[in-house]
């Protein structure tokens, strides 16, 4: 993923020795290109082969990446260590894909079940990263690297369903309002951070705010089961604090320290309003 | 006695009928459920949840399964080490792309566009009837359809670009090697 994609294809003439050296370098590089990206928080997953759009050499092609060996006496003292050609795709060193497409990138030909498992494990790992204490919280920018919107989607729908179930009248409106409030709220909060000059990626922030709803989901279920007002207040305050604690490092690191409160206050406000919805529903 | 082959060999069938089926079924199910629910189901929550769930499943299937198998394209978003968001596109190489079943890819693209168009039509109906909550459902489903359309269109353009680049590179390298060998003979 973070391979150097700006290395140009070196086309100038070289001596035979340089060519052979390059071949050796290329094979060493391609074997080391299979190393998973060095991102500790990410769950180990199939390393996505290097075929991103900015790369100058399309990776699935296996044909000549090196200029053919010319039988010359070298004319120009070439660059002492010619930059190695772009690393051959990690997929080619992984062997031929079974469908007969040749050394196609792995994620294109992986079985469907693998994709499902990968996505499910990503949801679980994102949830653990955001909501539960873990050593990677200190580097929040990296922690939610593999954002996905499935988790947030399920949590928002679930919260809407829980609220709607608890309501005795106007169930449909409650659900629609809850869903719209949470979805629009997440979008607006993200825009808020962006407008404050913060550095956050739109989808990453949406994903984060969605995952932080998990504690409130738990609170809503408990309130749904037990209808005691005092219990509800306690449960909601606890889960509210938990949600805010979960969202804090990500939001605060995204903005200028002087604007931290401006970024965090609306988040807190939104969770408080959801909390009130949970308490007030009967 | 000799039998005449009446079928011209050029007619190809769907190469991946199961994938095509799944590609279409979720889209059709979510549209059908939405349209028919107005008659049969009175509870909005159920309509919302089922329709949006089917649309989300369809989004996942198209993005991860049928895009790969029917047209050999894939797109996703990643965040690199610098914290920037990068859109990645993946495509099969040229020979495989050329070998893709034409019917498959025709079905793929046309159902994508058709679904989005139908959702837009339904949105107009909802607007006319001033039903804000149904507009919410349609909004979500439409967003998902359009996201897939944009992602795959960009991916296809990227694949074409890569093929062109590769072609021009091979030509360039052939050219330079020819020159080199010409000079070496001298």
XYZ file of C-alpha atoms in Angstrom:
468
model
C 0.000 0.000 0.000
C 2.690 2.438 0.825
C 5.038 1.291 -1.835
C 6.953 3.963 -3.619
C 4.826 4.592 -6.608
C 6.921 7.316 -8.105
C 9.840 5.235 -9.258
C 9.994 5.626 -13.009
C 10.733 2.797 -15.293
C 14.409 3.056 -16.058
C 14.865 2.682 -19.733
C 18.384 3.813 -20.404
C 21.009 1.395 -21.512
C 22.992 -0.336 -18.853
C 25.799 -2.703 -18.699
C 25.062 -6.385 -18.345
C 26.278 -6.373 -14.783
C 23.917 -3.621 -13.853
C 21.068 -5.517 -15.453
C 21.802 -8.617 -13.492
C 22.097 -6.596 -10.331
C 18.704 -5.124 -11.009
C 17.204 -8.520 -11.521
C 18.526 -9.612 -8.178
C 17.212 -6.466 -6.555
C 13.843 -6.942 -8.203
C 13.461 -10.462 -6.962
C 14.482 -9.473 -3.450
C 12.057 -6.597 -3.565
C 9.183 -8.624 -4.847
C 9.637 -11.172 -2.138
C 9.734 -8.450 0.465
C 6.779 -6.733 -1.106
C 4.568 -9.392 0.321
C 5.194 -8.080 3.809
C 2.009 -6.785 5.300
C 1.895 -3.044 5.740
C 3.392 -2.006 9.039
C 0.315 -0.688 10.762
C 0.004 -2.218 14.212
C -3.652 -1.432 14.862
C -4.899 -3.014 11.680
C -5.993 -6.589 11.924
C -3.854 -8.875 9.840
C -5.579 -9.174 6.561
C -4.797 -10.267 3.075
C -2.307 -7.763 1.858
C -3.876 -5.946 -0.975
C -1.678 -6.204 -4.014
C -0.110 -3.133 -5.335
C -2.196 -1.964 -8.165
C -3.190 1.511 -7.129
C -3.978 4.093 -9.738
C -0.984 6.386 -9.343
C 1.501 3.629 -10.024
C 3.153 4.091 -13.372
C 3.436 0.435 -14.160
C 0.218 -1.531 -14.084
C 0.963 -4.313 -11.716
C -1.157 -7.215 -12.964
C 0.822 -7.242 -16.161
C 3.609 -9.680 -15.904
C 5.413 -8.867 -19.083
C 8.643 -7.007 -19.271
C 9.228 -4.531 -16.554
C 12.882 -4.441 -17.366
C 14.304 -3.410 -20.698
C 15.708 -6.452 -22.457
C 19.411 -7.130 -22.053
C 21.256 -5.369 -24.812
C 24.585 -6.860 -25.855
C 26.352 -3.522 -25.715
C 29.530 -2.184 -24.383
C 28.086 0.451 -22.206
C 28.043 3.900 -23.631
C 27.029 6.061 -20.766
C 28.168 5.431 -17.239
C 24.716 4.820 -16.025
C 23.438 5.903 -12.698
C 25.527 3.829 -10.293
C 22.642 2.020 -8.738
C 19.841 2.316 -11.176
C 16.575 2.623 -9.320
C 15.069 -0.814 -9.205
C 12.079 -1.238 -11.419
C 8.737 -0.978 -9.688
C 8.374 -4.038 -7.540
C 6.710 -6.861 -9.304
C 3.236 -7.359 -7.928
C 3.130 -9.375 -4.789
C 0.420 -11.420 -6.416
C 2.784 -12.891 -8.949
C 4.994 -14.267 -6.236
C 1.951 -15.740 -4.610
C 1.256 -18.076 -7.418
C -1.370 -18.374 -10.061
C -4.974 -17.776 -9.132
C -7.144 -20.805 -9.622
C -9.620 -19.274 -11.996
C -7.242 -19.223 -14.876
C -6.884 -15.495 -15.032
C -3.190 -15.770 -14.569
C -1.513 -14.004 -11.661
C -4.484 -11.787 -10.955
C -4.565 -9.681 -7.790
C -5.727 -11.673 -4.853
C -8.700 -9.674 -3.763
C -10.156 -9.901 -7.240
C -10.235 -13.654 -7.275
C -10.664 -14.539 -3.655
C -13.664 -16.618 -2.736
C -16.723 -14.755 -1.534
C -16.544 -16.257 1.906
C -13.121 -14.697 2.397
C -14.523 -11.290 1.617
C -17.353 -11.765 4.075
C -15.017 -12.895 6.808
C -12.644 -10.031 6.159
C -15.410 -7.463 6.401
C -16.904 -8.992 9.520
C -13.575 -9.126 11.294
C -12.990 -5.530 10.317
C -16.234 -4.464 11.934
C -15.362 -6.279 15.132
C -11.861 -4.883 15.265
C -13.052 -1.353 14.601
C -15.561 -1.689 17.382
C -12.913 -2.879 19.785
C -10.580 -0.083 18.816
C -13.091 2.667 19.242
C -15.126 1.665 22.195
C -12.878 -0.347 24.422
C -9.636 0.737 26.023
C -6.657 -0.402 24.077
C -3.060 0.721 23.736
C -3.596 2.176 20.278
C -5.942 4.875 21.389
C -3.007 7.187 21.811
C -2.605 7.382 18.087
C -6.188 7.880 17.097
C -5.431 8.958 13.565
C -4.088 5.529 12.843
C -6.483 3.559 14.939
C -9.524 3.821 12.728
C -7.578 3.430 9.536
C -9.818 0.755 8.098
C -13.006 2.651 8.418
C -16.183 1.017 7.329
C -19.775 2.122 7.460
C -21.405 -1.213 8.197
C -20.924 -1.002 11.941
C -22.360 2.506 12.178
C -25.243 1.514 9.956
C -26.201 -1.389 12.179
C -25.824 0.619 15.357
C -27.935 3.504 14.129
C -30.675 1.214 12.862
C -30.534 -0.748 16.070
C -30.833 2.339 18.191
C -33.757 3.502 16.110
C -35.431 0.138 16.486
C -34.883 0.087 20.249
C -36.352 3.549 20.621
C -39.243 2.705 18.370
C -39.950 -0.461 20.292
C -40.007 1.400 23.594
C -42.402 3.976 22.267
C -46.047 3.215 22.794
C -47.355 5.610 20.214
C -46.057 7.019 16.964
C -43.508 4.287 16.541
C -42.758 5.081 12.951
C -42.085 8.713 13.582
C -39.801 7.883 16.462
C -37.774 5.577 14.291
C -37.552 7.999 11.406
C -36.629 10.862 13.682
C -33.997 8.845 15.491
C -32.422 7.633 12.281
C -32.448 11.044 10.630
C -31.136 12.706 13.760
C -28.240 10.336 14.124
C -27.299 10.251 10.467
C -27.612 13.983 9.912
C -25.947 14.618 13.255
C -22.922 12.578 12.282
C -22.610 14.414 8.983
C -22.974 17.820 10.603
C -20.474 17.028 13.327
C -17.963 15.999 10.716
C -18.547 19.179 8.794
C -18.104 21.068 12.023
C -14.665 19.615 12.533
C -13.727 20.284 8.941
C -14.894 23.857 9.152
C -12.894 24.385 12.305
C -9.849 23.666 10.250
C -9.394 20.173 11.554
C -7.794 17.357 9.654
C -10.174 14.524 9.521
C -11.423 12.392 6.759
C -15.133 12.580 6.167
C -15.886 8.873 6.112
C -13.495 8.098 8.894
C -15.270 10.518 11.142
C -18.716 9.246 10.164
C -17.527 5.763 10.927
C -16.129 6.837 14.269
C -19.255 8.643 15.390
C -21.300 5.636 14.401
C -19.179 3.222 16.360
C -19.327 5.460 19.400
C -23.068 4.870 19.462
C -22.494 1.349 20.661
C -22.627 2.238 24.376
C -25.850 4.127 23.819
C -27.240 1.075 22.067
C -26.466 -0.979 25.137
C -28.091 1.666 27.291
C -31.180 1.722 25.105
C -31.602 -2.036 25.378
C -31.322 -1.927 29.153
C -33.824 0.894 29.324
C -36.127 -0.999 27.026
C -36.141 -3.988 29.329
C -36.505 -2.174 32.634
C -38.866 0.742 32.892
C -37.626 2.345 36.100
C -36.886 6.053 35.680
C -34.016 6.211 38.129
C -32.381 3.198 36.593
C -32.792 4.772 33.201
C -31.133 7.969 34.285
C -28.195 6.127 35.761
C -27.762 3.816 32.815
C -28.027 6.619 30.325
C -25.511 8.795 32.160
C -23.032 5.954 32.338
C -23.354 5.046 28.685
C -23.303 8.677 27.699
C -20.036 9.158 29.507
C -18.683 6.047 27.842
C -19.647 7.279 24.386
C -18.090 10.644 24.955
C -14.941 9.054 26.298
C -14.774 6.897 23.191
C -15.163 9.821 20.826
C -12.844 12.185 22.681
C -9.363 11.199 21.472
C -10.311 11.061 17.832
C -12.098 14.348 17.733
C -9.665 16.239 19.871
C -6.622 15.142 17.949
C -8.149 16.248 14.709
C -8.345 19.923 15.540
C -6.172 22.695 16.773
C -5.833 22.453 20.602
C -7.443 25.827 21.102
C -10.522 24.655 19.253
C -10.864 21.334 20.991
C -13.838 22.404 23.027
C -15.578 23.746 19.946
C -15.234 20.416 18.250
C -16.128 18.264 21.220
C -19.065 20.205 22.551
C -21.454 19.392 19.670
C -20.573 15.715 19.917
C -21.402 15.735 23.570
C -24.590 17.631 22.855
C -25.712 15.090 20.320
C -25.118 12.192 22.674
C -26.953 14.035 25.441
C -29.939 14.551 23.180
C -29.959 10.876 22.252
C -29.743 10.080 25.937
C -32.756 12.257 26.613
C -34.636 10.451 23.876
C -33.887 7.180 25.547
C -34.989 8.387 28.959
C -38.054 10.195 27.785
C -39.467 7.467 25.628
C -42.221 5.536 27.299
C -25.259 -38.400 -41.866
C -23.875 -35.022 -41.389
C -25.844 -32.723 -39.098
C -25.761 -29.077 -39.704
C -24.828 -26.960 -36.790
C -27.655 -24.513 -36.706
C -26.416 -22.492 -33.761
C -23.930 -19.839 -34.708
C -20.928 -20.140 -32.439
C -20.914 -16.473 -31.560
C -23.860 -16.601 -29.140
C -22.531 -16.757 -25.620
C -24.544 -17.341 -22.546
C -24.017 -15.843 -19.159
C -20.739 -17.096 -17.867
C -21.644 -16.633 -14.212
C -25.367 -17.154 -13.909
C -25.336 -17.453 -10.133
C -23.499 -14.188 -9.693
C -25.771 -12.468 -12.171
C -28.729 -13.752 -10.246
C -27.493 -12.397 -6.956
C -26.524 -9.142 -8.575
C -30.066 -8.619 -9.729
C -32.042 -10.211 -6.914
C -31.207 -7.775 -4.130
C -31.864 -4.755 -6.276
C -35.150 -6.178 -7.481
C -36.122 -7.261 -3.980
C -35.532 -3.876 -2.432
C -37.385 -2.048 -5.191
C -40.235 -4.552 -5.168
C -40.549 -4.493 -1.417
C -40.644 -0.736 -1.361
C -43.250 -0.468 -4.080
C -45.480 -3.258 -2.850
C -45.174 -2.358 0.799
C -47.271 0.719 0.236
C -50.150 -1.645 -0.443
C -49.557 -4.402 2.060
C -47.578 -3.138 5.008
C -48.645 -0.230 7.113
C -45.729 -0.074 9.502
C -43.157 2.371 8.196
C -40.390 1.030 10.388
C -40.542 -2.353 8.756
C -40.571 -0.841 5.301
C -37.579 1.285 6.152
C -35.500 -1.400 7.766
C -36.161 -4.094 5.192
C -35.700 -1.842 2.176
C -32.539 -0.246 3.466
C -31.158 -3.594 4.555
C -31.766 -5.078 1.124
C -30.207 -2.040 -0.503
C -27.160 -2.275 1.741
C -26.785 -5.975 0.989
C -27.062 -5.196 -2.686
C -24.377 -2.552 -2.339
C -22.061 -5.032 -0.688
C -22.741 -7.761 -3.223
C -22.159 -5.474 -6.173
C -19.042 -3.910 -4.749
C -17.377 -7.056 -3.523
C -18.702 -9.937 -5.534
C -20.380 -9.177 -8.812
C -18.041 -6.318 -9.666
C -15.133 -8.685 -9.340
C -16.643 -11.599 -11.128
C -18.715 -9.992 -13.851
C -16.465 -7.139 -14.912
C -13.197 -7.717 -13.087
C -13.169 -4.372 -11.319
C -12.881 -3.379 -7.714
C -12.636 -0.138 -5.831
C -12.115 0.834 -2.237
C -10.847 3.586 -0.065
C -7.840 3.509 2.177
C -6.133 5.838 4.501
C -2.416 5.933 3.995
C 0.285 6.571 6.538
C 0.021 10.303 6.145
C -3.605 10.180 7.103
C -4.880 11.006 3.665
C -7.681 9.183 2.017
C -6.726 7.346 -1.118
C -9.103 5.732 -3.555
C -7.750 2.493 -4.837
C -8.827 0.786 -7.992
C -8.082 -2.710 -9.007
C -8.664 -4.396 -12.302
C -7.732 -7.524 -14.101
C -5.140 -7.370 -16.806
C -6.047 -6.784 -20.357
C -6.392 -10.311 -21.658
C -8.674 -11.257 -18.803
C -10.712 -8.124 -19.274
C -11.089 -8.891 -22.940
C -12.198 -12.399 -22.100
C -14.987 -11.196 -19.847
C -18.374 -12.318 -20.954
C -20.107 -9.523 -22.817
C -23.535 -10.452 -21.581
C -22.355 -10.421 -18.004
C -20.929 -6.957 -18.192
C -23.912 -5.662 -20.134
C -26.210 -6.932 -17.406
C -23.977 -5.498 -14.722
C -23.856 -1.965 -16.036
C -27.428 -1.746 -17.209
C -28.946 -2.962 -13.969
C -26.806 -0.478 -12.065
C -28.086 2.426 -14.109
C -31.636 1.160 -14.201
C -31.866 0.809 -10.444
C -30.641 4.322 -9.856
C -33.094 5.660 -12.420
C -35.979 3.826 -10.777
C -35.075 5.157 -7.370
C -35.035 8.663 -8.774
C -38.488 8.154 -10.250
C -39.756 6.906 -6.884
C -38.183 9.907 -5.214
C -40.094 12.205 -7.506
C -43.311 10.428 -6.592
C -42.548 10.820 -2.916
C -41.754 14.477 -3.397
C -45.034 15.061 -5.122
C -46.871 13.357 -2.305
C -44.770 15.235 0.258
C -43.854 12.139 2.198
C -40.682 13.050 3.986
C -40.087 9.730 5.679
C -40.341 7.773 2.448
C -37.956 10.237 0.934
C -35.530 9.261 3.658
C -35.662 5.624 2.596
C -35.265 6.504 -1.042
C -32.434 8.865 -0.200
C -30.459 6.140 1.484
C -31.034 3.618 -1.306
C -30.222 6.159 -3.968
C -26.999 7.123 -2.230
C -25.910 3.512 -2.195
C -26.696 2.995 -5.878
C -24.942 6.146 -6.959
C -21.904 5.351 -4.864
C -21.518 2.073 -6.684
C -22.012 3.661 -10.071
C -19.405 6.319 -9.432
C -16.940 3.856 -7.935
C -17.152 1.424 -10.798
C -17.089 4.073 -13.491
C -13.933 5.535 -12.015
C -12.461 2.088 -11.743
C -13.213 1.329 -15.363
C -11.620 4.569 -16.492
C -8.613 3.774 -14.389
C -8.335 0.331 -15.918
C -8.473 1.756 -19.426
C -5.812 4.255 -18.501
C -3.580 1.546 -17.153
C -3.966 -0.474 -20.305
C -3.052 2.516 -22.400
C -0.061 3.253 -20.246
C 1.078 -0.302 -20.473
C 0.661 -0.302 -24.231
C 2.663 2.876 -24.636
C 5.324 1.575 -22.286
C 5.741 -1.655 -24.208
C 5.994 0.297 -27.407
C 8.568 2.605 -25.828
C 10.628 -0.237 -24.453
C 10.489 -2.152 -27.709
C 11.536 0.967 -29.506
C 14.471 1.638 -27.224
C 15.608 -1.963 -27.355
C 15.458 -1.894 -31.128
C 17.565 1.232 -31.167
C 20.016 -0.325 -28.743
C 20.404 -3.465 -30.750
C 20.728 -1.391 -33.917
C 23.523 0.581 -32.370
C 25.212 -2.452 -30.952
C 25.545 -4.021 -34.328
C 27.359 -1.034 -35.665
